[in-house]
Amino acid sequence: MSRVCSVCGKGRMSGNAVSHSNRKTRRSWAPNVQKVKVNTPTGGVKEVYICTRCLRSGKIDRA
């Protein structure tokens, strides 16, 4: 599954997981993307991955 929003381009972020003993290991965070049917400007319907922030703010026209 492609973990990139097709509207805003939000993708994986990386950083450190810090334990109680303050040891650091690399980890990553994935955005909450959903598969949504969207109306295209040409009049068709297309399935794309949209993050929930873009869905909630109404940046797309859902089919």
Short mmCIF file of N, CA, C and O in Angstrom, two decimals:
data_model
loop_
_atom_site.label_atom_id
_atom_site.label_comp_id
_atom_site.label_asym_id
_atom_site.label_seq_id
_atom_site.Cartn_x
_atom_site.Cartn_y
_atom_site.Cartn_z
N MET A 1 0.84 -1.18 0.00
CA MET A 1 0.00 0.00 0.00
C MET A 1 0.88 1.24 0.00
O MET A 1 1.79 1.38 0.80
N SER A 2 0.60 2.13 -0.91
CA SER A 2 1.36 3.36 -1.00
C SER A 2 0.96 4.28 0.15
O SER A 2 -0.18 4.69 0.25
N ARG A 3 1.89 4.61 1.00
CA ARG A 3 1.60 5.43 2.18
C ARG A 3 1.89 6.89 1.92
O ARG A 3 2.55 7.54 2.73
N VAL A 4 1.42 7.43 0.79
CA VAL A 4 1.62 8.83 0.46
C VAL A 4 0.27 9.42 0.05
O VAL A 4 -0.45 8.83 -0.74
N CYS A 5 -0.06 10.58 0.60
CA CYS A 5 -1.30 11.27 0.25
C CYS A 5 -1.15 11.87 -1.14
O CYS A 5 -0.16 12.53 -1.44
N SER A 6 -2.15 11.66 -2.00
CA SER A 6 -2.06 12.17 -3.37
C SER A 6 -2.46 13.64 -3.45
O SER A 6 -2.30 14.26 -4.50
N VAL A 7 -2.96 14.24 -2.37
CA VAL A 7 -3.32 15.66 -2.36
C VAL A 7 -2.18 16.51 -1.82
O VAL A 7 -1.67 17.40 -2.50
N CYS A 8 -1.75 16.21 -0.60
CA CYS A 8 -0.74 17.06 0.04
C CYS A 8 0.66 16.47 -0.02
O CYS A 8 1.63 17.14 0.31
N GLY A 9 0.78 15.19 -0.41
CA GLY A 9 2.09 14.57 -0.51
C GLY A 9 2.68 14.11 0.82
O GLY A 9 3.86 13.79 0.90
N LYS A 10 1.86 14.07 1.85
CA LYS A 10 2.34 13.64 3.16
C LYS A 10 2.77 12.18 3.09
O LYS A 10 2.04 11.33 2.59
N GLY A 11 3.96 11.88 3.60
CA GLY A 11 4.50 10.53 3.56
C GLY A 11 5.10 10.14 4.89
O GLY A 11 4.78 10.73 5.92
N ARG A 12 5.95 9.13 4.86
CA ARG A 12 6.57 8.66 6.09
C ARG A 12 7.49 9.70 6.71
O ARG A 12 8.17 10.43 6.00
N MET A 13 7.51 9.71 8.03
CA MET A 13 8.45 10.52 8.78
C MET A 13 9.32 9.57 9.58
O MET A 13 8.87 8.49 9.95
N SER A 14 10.54 9.97 9.87
CA SER A 14 11.42 9.11 10.65
C SER A 14 11.97 9.88 11.84
O SER A 14 12.01 11.10 11.85
N GLY A 15 12.37 9.11 12.83
CA GLY A 15 12.93 9.71 14.03
C GLY A 15 13.49 8.64 14.92
O GLY A 15 13.78 7.53 14.48
N ASN A 16 13.62 8.96 16.18
CA ASN A 16 14.18 8.02 17.15
C ASN A 16 13.12 7.50 18.09
O ASN A 16 12.27 8.26 18.56
N ALA A 17 13.17 6.21 18.36
CA ALA A 17 12.41 5.62 19.45
C ALA A 17 13.34 5.66 20.66
O ALA A 17 14.43 5.10 20.60
N VAL A 18 12.92 6.33 21.71
CA VAL A 18 13.78 6.51 22.88
C VAL A 18 13.24 5.67 24.03
O VAL A 18 12.09 5.84 24.45
N SER A 19 14.04 4.76 24.51
CA SER A 19 13.62 3.87 25.59
C SER A 19 13.74 4.58 26.94
O SER A 19 14.26 5.69 27.05
N HIS A 20 13.30 3.88 27.96
CA HIS A 20 13.38 4.43 29.31
C HIS A 20 14.83 4.64 29.74
O HIS A 20 15.13 5.56 30.50
N SER A 21 15.74 3.80 29.23
CA SER A 21 17.16 3.97 29.55
C SER A 21 17.84 4.94 28.59
O SER A 21 19.06 5.03 28.57
N ASN A 22 17.06 5.62 27.79
CA ASN A 22 17.52 6.69 26.87
C ASN A 22 18.36 6.14 25.70
O ASN A 22 19.16 6.88 25.14
N ARG A 23 18.14 4.88 25.34
CA ARG A 23 18.78 4.34 24.13
C ARG A 23 17.93 4.74 22.94
O ARG A 23 16.71 4.73 23.00
N LYS A 24 18.59 5.08 21.83
CA LYS A 24 17.87 5.53 20.65
C LYS A 24 18.00 4.52 19.51
O LYS A 24 19.09 4.07 19.20
N THR A 25 16.88 4.18 18.91
CA THR A 25 16.85 3.36 17.70
C THR A 25 15.94 4.05 16.70
O THR A 25 15.01 4.77 17.08
N ARG A 26 16.20 3.84 15.42
CA ARG A 26 15.43 4.51 14.38
C ARG A 26 14.04 3.87 14.26
O ARG A 26 13.89 2.66 14.37
N ARG A 27 13.04 4.69 14.04
CA ARG A 27 11.69 4.22 13.80
C ARG A 27 11.03 5.16 12.80
O ARG A 27 11.59 6.20 12.46
N SER A 28 9.84 4.79 12.32
CA SER A 28 9.15 5.63 11.35
C SER A 28 7.67 5.71 11.68
O SER A 28 7.11 4.82 12.32
N TRP A 29 7.06 6.79 11.25
CA TRP A 29 5.63 7.03 11.42
C TRP A 29 5.01 7.11 10.04
O TRP A 29 5.51 7.83 9.16
N ALA A 30 3.90 6.42 9.85
CA ALA A 30 3.19 6.46 8.56
C ALA A 30 1.92 7.28 8.72
O ALA A 30 1.26 7.22 9.76
N PRO A 31 1.55 8.08 7.72
CA PRO A 31 0.32 8.86 7.81
C PRO A 31 -0.91 7.96 7.68
O PRO A 31 -0.83 6.86 7.12
N ASN A 32 -2.02 8.42 8.18
CA ASN A 32 -3.28 7.68 8.12
C ASN A 32 -3.92 7.95 6.76
O ASN A 32 -4.65 8.92 6.60
N VAL A 33 -3.62 7.11 5.77
CA VAL A 33 -4.16 7.30 4.43
C VAL A 33 -5.27 6.29 4.17
O VAL A 33 -5.19 5.14 4.63
N GLN A 34 -6.31 6.72 3.49
CA GLN A 34 -7.46 5.90 3.17
C GLN A 34 -7.63 5.85 1.66
O GLN A 34 -7.35 6.82 0.97
N LYS A 35 -8.13 4.72 1.17
CA LYS A 35 -8.42 4.58 -0.25
C LYS A 35 -9.81 5.15 -0.50
O LYS A 35 -10.79 4.69 0.08
N VAL A 36 -9.89 6.18 -1.35
CA VAL A 36 -11.13 6.92 -1.55
C VAL A 36 -11.41 7.05 -3.04
O VAL A 36 -10.49 7.23 -3.84
N LYS A 37 -12.69 6.96 -3.43
CA LYS A 37 -13.08 7.21 -4.81
C LYS A 37 -13.30 8.71 -4.98
O LYS A 37 -14.06 9.33 -4.24
N VAL A 38 -12.64 9.29 -5.98
CA VAL A 38 -12.63 10.73 -6.19
C VAL A 38 -13.11 11.03 -7.60
O VAL A 38 -12.77 10.32 -8.55
N ASN A 39 -13.92 12.09 -7.75
CA ASN A 39 -14.32 12.55 -9.08
C ASN A 39 -13.16 13.29 -9.72
O ASN A 39 -12.60 14.21 -9.12
N THR A 40 -12.82 12.93 -10.95
CA THR A 40 -11.74 13.61 -11.67
C THR A 40 -12.31 14.78 -12.45
O THR A 40 -13.51 14.83 -12.72
N PRO A 41 -11.48 15.75 -12.83
CA PRO A 41 -11.96 16.91 -13.61
C PRO A 41 -12.54 16.52 -14.97
O PRO A 41 -13.36 17.25 -15.54
N THR A 42 -12.13 15.37 -15.51
CA THR A 42 -12.64 14.94 -16.82
C THR A 42 -13.99 14.25 -16.72
O THR A 42 -14.55 13.87 -17.74
N GLY A 43 -14.47 14.04 -15.50
CA GLY A 43 -15.79 13.44 -15.31
C GLY A 43 -15.76 11.99 -14.90
O GLY A 43 -16.81 11.39 -14.69
N GLY A 44 -14.59 11.39 -14.75
CA GLY A 44 -14.48 10.00 -14.34
C GLY A 44 -14.32 9.85 -12.84
O GLY A 44 -14.30 10.83 -12.09
N VAL A 45 -14.22 8.61 -12.41
CA VAL A 45 -14.01 8.31 -11.00
C VAL A 45 -12.70 7.54 -10.87
O VAL A 45 -12.42 6.64 -11.66
N LYS A 46 -11.91 7.90 -9.88
CA LYS A 46 -10.60 7.30 -9.68
C LYS A 46 -10.41 7.00 -8.21
O LYS A 46 -10.83 7.77 -7.35
N GLU A 47 -9.76 5.87 -7.89
CA GLU A 47 -9.44 5.53 -6.51
C GLU A 47 -8.04 6.02 -6.19
O GLU A 47 -7.08 5.66 -6.87
N VAL A 48 -7.91 6.84 -5.16
CA VAL A 48 -6.62 7.37 -4.74
C VAL A 48 -6.51 7.26 -3.23
O VAL A 48 -7.49 7.05 -2.53
N TYR A 49 -5.28 7.41 -2.74
CA TYR A 49 -5.03 7.41 -1.31
C TYR A 49 -4.99 8.85 -0.81
O TYR A 49 -4.24 9.67 -1.32
N ILE A 50 -5.82 9.14 0.20
CA ILE A 50 -5.93 10.49 0.76
C ILE A 50 -5.72 10.40 2.26
O ILE A 50 -6.26 9.50 2.92
N CYS A 51 -4.94 11.32 2.83
CA CYS A 51 -4.78 11.34 4.28
C CYS A 51 -6.06 11.88 4.92
O CYS A 51 -6.83 12.61 4.31
N THR A 52 -6.27 11.52 6.16
CA THR A 52 -7.51 11.89 6.83
C THR A 52 -7.60 13.39 7.07
O THR A 52 -8.70 13.93 7.18
N ARG A 53 -6.49 14.08 7.14
CA ARG A 53 -6.53 15.54 7.29
C ARG A 53 -7.14 16.19 6.05
O ARG A 53 -7.97 17.09 6.13
N CYS A 54 -6.76 15.71 4.85
CA CYS A 54 -7.31 16.25 3.60
C CYS A 54 -8.78 15.85 3.44
O CYS A 54 -9.58 16.63 2.92
N LEU A 55 -9.13 14.64 3.89
CA LEU A 55 -10.53 14.21 3.82
C LEU A 55 -11.41 15.10 4.69
O LEU A 55 -12.48 15.54 4.27
N ARG A 56 -10.95 15.36 5.89
CA ARG A 56 -11.73 16.11 6.86
C ARG A 56 -11.88 17.58 6.45
O ARG A 56 -12.93 18.19 6.67
N SER A 57 -10.84 18.13 5.81
CA SER A 57 -10.90 19.54 5.42
C SER A 57 -11.60 19.75 4.08
O SER A 57 -11.76 20.88 3.66
N GLY A 58 -11.99 18.66 3.42
CA GLY A 58 -12.77 18.78 2.18
C GLY A 58 -11.97 19.24 0.99
O GLY A 58 -12.49 19.96 0.13
N LYS A 59 -10.73 18.81 0.87
CA LYS A 59 -9.89 19.25 -0.25
C LYS A 59 -10.17 18.48 -1.53
O LYS A 59 -9.62 18.81 -2.57
N ILE A 60 -11.02 17.44 -1.46
CA ILE A 60 -11.31 16.64 -2.64
C ILE A 60 -12.82 16.56 -2.85
O ILE A 60 -13.60 16.86 -1.96
N ASP A 61 -13.21 16.15 -4.05
CA ASP A 61 -14.62 15.93 -4.38
C ASP A 61 -14.85 14.44 -4.45
O ASP A 61 -14.45 13.78 -5.41
N ARG A 62 -15.48 13.88 -3.40
CA ARG A 62 -15.68 12.43 -3.32
C ARG A 62 -16.76 11.98 -4.28
O ARG A 62 -17.71 12.70 -4.58
N ALA A 63 -16.60 10.75 -4.79
CA ALA A 63 -17.58 10.18 -5.71
C ALA A 63 -18.66 9.45 -4.92
O ALA A 63 -18.48 9.00 -3.85
#
